[in-house]
PDB file of C-alpha atoms in Angstrom:
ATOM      1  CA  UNK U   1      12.759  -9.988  19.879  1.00 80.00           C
ATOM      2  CA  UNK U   2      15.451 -10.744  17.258  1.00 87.00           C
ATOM      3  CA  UNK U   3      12.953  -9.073  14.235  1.00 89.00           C
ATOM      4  CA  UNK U   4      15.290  -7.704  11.705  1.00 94.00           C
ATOM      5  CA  UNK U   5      12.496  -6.560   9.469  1.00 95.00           C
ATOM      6  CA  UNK U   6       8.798  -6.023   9.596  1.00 93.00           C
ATOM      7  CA  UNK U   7       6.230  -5.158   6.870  1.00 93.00           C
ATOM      8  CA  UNK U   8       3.341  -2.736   7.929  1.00 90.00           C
ATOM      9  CA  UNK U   9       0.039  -1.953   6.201  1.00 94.00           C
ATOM     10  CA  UNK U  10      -2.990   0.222   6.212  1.00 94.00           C
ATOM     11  CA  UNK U  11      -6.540  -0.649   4.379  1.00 96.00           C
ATOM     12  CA  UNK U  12      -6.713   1.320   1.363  1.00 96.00           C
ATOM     13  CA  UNK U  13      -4.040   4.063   2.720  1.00 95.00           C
ATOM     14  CA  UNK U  14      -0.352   5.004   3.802  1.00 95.00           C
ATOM     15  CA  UNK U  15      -1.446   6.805   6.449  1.00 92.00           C
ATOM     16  CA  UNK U  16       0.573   4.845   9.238  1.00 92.00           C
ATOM     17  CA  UNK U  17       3.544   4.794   7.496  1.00 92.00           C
ATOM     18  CA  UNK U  18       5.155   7.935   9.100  1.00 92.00           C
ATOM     19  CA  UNK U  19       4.793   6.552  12.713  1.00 93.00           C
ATOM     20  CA  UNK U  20       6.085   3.312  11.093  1.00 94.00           C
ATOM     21  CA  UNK U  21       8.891   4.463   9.771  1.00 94.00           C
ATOM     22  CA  UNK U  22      10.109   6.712  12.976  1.00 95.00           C
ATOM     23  CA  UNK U  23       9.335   3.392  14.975  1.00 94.00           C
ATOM     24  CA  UNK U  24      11.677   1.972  12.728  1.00 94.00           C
ATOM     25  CA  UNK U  25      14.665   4.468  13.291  1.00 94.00           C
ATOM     26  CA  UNK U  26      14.192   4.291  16.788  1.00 94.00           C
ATOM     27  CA  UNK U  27      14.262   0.290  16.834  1.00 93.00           C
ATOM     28  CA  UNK U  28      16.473  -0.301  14.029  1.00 94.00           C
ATOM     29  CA  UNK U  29      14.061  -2.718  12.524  1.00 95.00           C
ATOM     30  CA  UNK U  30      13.943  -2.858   8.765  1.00 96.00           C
ATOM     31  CA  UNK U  31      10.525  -1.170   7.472  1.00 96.00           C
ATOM     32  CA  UNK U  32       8.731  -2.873   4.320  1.00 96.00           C
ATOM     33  CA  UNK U  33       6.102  -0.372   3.621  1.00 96.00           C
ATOM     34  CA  UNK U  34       2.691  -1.584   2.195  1.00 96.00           C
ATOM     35  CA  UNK U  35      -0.623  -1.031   1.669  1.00 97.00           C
ATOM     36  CA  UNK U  36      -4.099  -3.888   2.054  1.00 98.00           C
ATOM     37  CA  UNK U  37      -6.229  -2.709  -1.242  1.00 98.00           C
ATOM     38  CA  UNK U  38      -9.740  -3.749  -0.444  1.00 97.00           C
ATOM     39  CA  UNK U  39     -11.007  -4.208  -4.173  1.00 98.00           C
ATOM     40  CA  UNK U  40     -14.747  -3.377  -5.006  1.00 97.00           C
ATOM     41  CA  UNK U  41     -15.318  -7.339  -6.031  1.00 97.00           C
ATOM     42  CA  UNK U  42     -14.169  -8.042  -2.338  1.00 97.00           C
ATOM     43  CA  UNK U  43     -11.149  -8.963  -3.084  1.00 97.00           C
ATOM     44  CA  UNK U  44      -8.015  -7.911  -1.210  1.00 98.00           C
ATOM     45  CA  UNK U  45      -4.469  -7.915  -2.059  1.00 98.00           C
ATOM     46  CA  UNK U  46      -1.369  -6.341   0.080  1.00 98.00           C
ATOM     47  CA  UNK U  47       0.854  -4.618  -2.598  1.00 98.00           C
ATOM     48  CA  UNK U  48       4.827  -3.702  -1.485  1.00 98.00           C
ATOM     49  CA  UNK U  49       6.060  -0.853  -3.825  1.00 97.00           C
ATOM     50  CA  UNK U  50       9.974  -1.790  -4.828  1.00 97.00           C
ATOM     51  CA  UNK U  51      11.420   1.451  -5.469  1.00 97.00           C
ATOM     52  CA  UNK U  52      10.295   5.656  -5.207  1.00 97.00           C
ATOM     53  CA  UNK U  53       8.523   5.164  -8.574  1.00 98.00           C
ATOM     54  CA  UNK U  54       6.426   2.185  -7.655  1.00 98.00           C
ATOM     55  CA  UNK U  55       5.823   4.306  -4.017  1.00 97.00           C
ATOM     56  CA  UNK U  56       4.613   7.332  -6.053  1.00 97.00           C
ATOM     57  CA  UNK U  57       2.434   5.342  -8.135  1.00 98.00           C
ATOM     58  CA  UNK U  58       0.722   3.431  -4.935  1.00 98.00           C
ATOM     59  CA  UNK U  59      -0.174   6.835  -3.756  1.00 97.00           C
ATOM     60  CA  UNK U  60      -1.744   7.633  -7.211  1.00 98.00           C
ATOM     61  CA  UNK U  61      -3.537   4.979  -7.065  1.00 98.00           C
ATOM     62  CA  UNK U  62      -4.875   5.294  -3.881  1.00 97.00           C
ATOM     63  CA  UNK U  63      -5.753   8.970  -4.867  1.00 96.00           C
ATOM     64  CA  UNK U  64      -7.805   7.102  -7.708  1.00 97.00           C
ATOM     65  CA  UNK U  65      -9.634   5.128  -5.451  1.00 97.00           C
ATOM     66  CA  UNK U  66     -10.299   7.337  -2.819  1.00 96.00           C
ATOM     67  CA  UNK U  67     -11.418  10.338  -6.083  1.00 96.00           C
ATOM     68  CA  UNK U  68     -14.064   7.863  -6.618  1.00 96.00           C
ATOM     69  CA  UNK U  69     -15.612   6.635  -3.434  1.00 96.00           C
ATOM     70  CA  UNK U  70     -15.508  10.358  -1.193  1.00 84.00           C
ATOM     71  CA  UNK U  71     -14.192  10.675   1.925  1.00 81.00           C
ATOM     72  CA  UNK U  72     -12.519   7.937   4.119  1.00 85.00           C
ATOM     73  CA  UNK U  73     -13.552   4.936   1.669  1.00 94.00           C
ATOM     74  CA  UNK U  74     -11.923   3.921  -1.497  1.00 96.00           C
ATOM     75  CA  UNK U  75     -13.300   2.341  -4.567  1.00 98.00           C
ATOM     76  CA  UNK U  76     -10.528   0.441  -6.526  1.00 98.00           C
ATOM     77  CA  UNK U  77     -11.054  -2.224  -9.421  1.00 97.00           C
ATOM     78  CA  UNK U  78      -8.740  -4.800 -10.601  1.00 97.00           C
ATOM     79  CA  UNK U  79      -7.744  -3.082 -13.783  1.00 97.00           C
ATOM     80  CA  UNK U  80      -6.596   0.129 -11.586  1.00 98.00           C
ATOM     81  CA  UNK U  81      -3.815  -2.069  -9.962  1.00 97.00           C
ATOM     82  CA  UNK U  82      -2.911  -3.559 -13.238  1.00 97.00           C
ATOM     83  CA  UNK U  83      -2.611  -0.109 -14.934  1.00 98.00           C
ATOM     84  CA  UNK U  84      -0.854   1.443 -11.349  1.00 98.00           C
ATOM     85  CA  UNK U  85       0.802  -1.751 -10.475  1.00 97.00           C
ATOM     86  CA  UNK U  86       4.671  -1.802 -12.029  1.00 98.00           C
ATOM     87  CA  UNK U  87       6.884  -2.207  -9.379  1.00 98.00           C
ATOM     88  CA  UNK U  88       4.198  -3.300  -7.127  1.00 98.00           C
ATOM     89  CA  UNK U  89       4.647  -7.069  -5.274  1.00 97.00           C
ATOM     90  CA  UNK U  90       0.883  -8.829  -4.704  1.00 97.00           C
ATOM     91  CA  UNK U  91       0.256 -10.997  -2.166  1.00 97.00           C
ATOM     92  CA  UNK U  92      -3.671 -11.940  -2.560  1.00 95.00           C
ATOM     93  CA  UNK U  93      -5.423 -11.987   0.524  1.00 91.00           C
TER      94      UNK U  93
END
């Protein structure tokens, strides 16, 4: 289809990013990995991590989130991203 890149997200995890990526190799389309934070207030906001540190961070965070809300949910605030969130690009949903 003439896609040179594509950007792929999971709610509140990275789960799909494996299958993703080896998509990716096999297609030769550019991956952008992110990740849809559902946010307790309700709101949502994709975040794109720019480098390995930003990466490890995201999945820190997401260890926060899902610490706090138990198995297969997620309870993140706004003030977790800000304190998580350098290197991170927002999109609000």
């Amino acid at each position: 289809l003439g896609i040179e890149a594509l950007a792929v997200v999971d709610r509140n995890s990275l789960a799909g990013i494996v299958r993703a990526h080896e998509a990716a190799k096999t297609t030769g389309v550019r991956l952008i990995v992110g990740c849809r934070l559902d946010l307790a207030d309700g709101m949502s906001v994709l975040v794109y991590p720019t480098d390995r540190p930003a990466y490890s961070r995201l999945c820190r965070l997401l260890s926060l989130g899902k610490g706090r809300a138990g198995k297969a949910k997620c309870h993140l605030e706004w003030d977790d991203v800000v304190a998580y969130g350098e290197g991170l690009i927002a999109v609000l949903v």
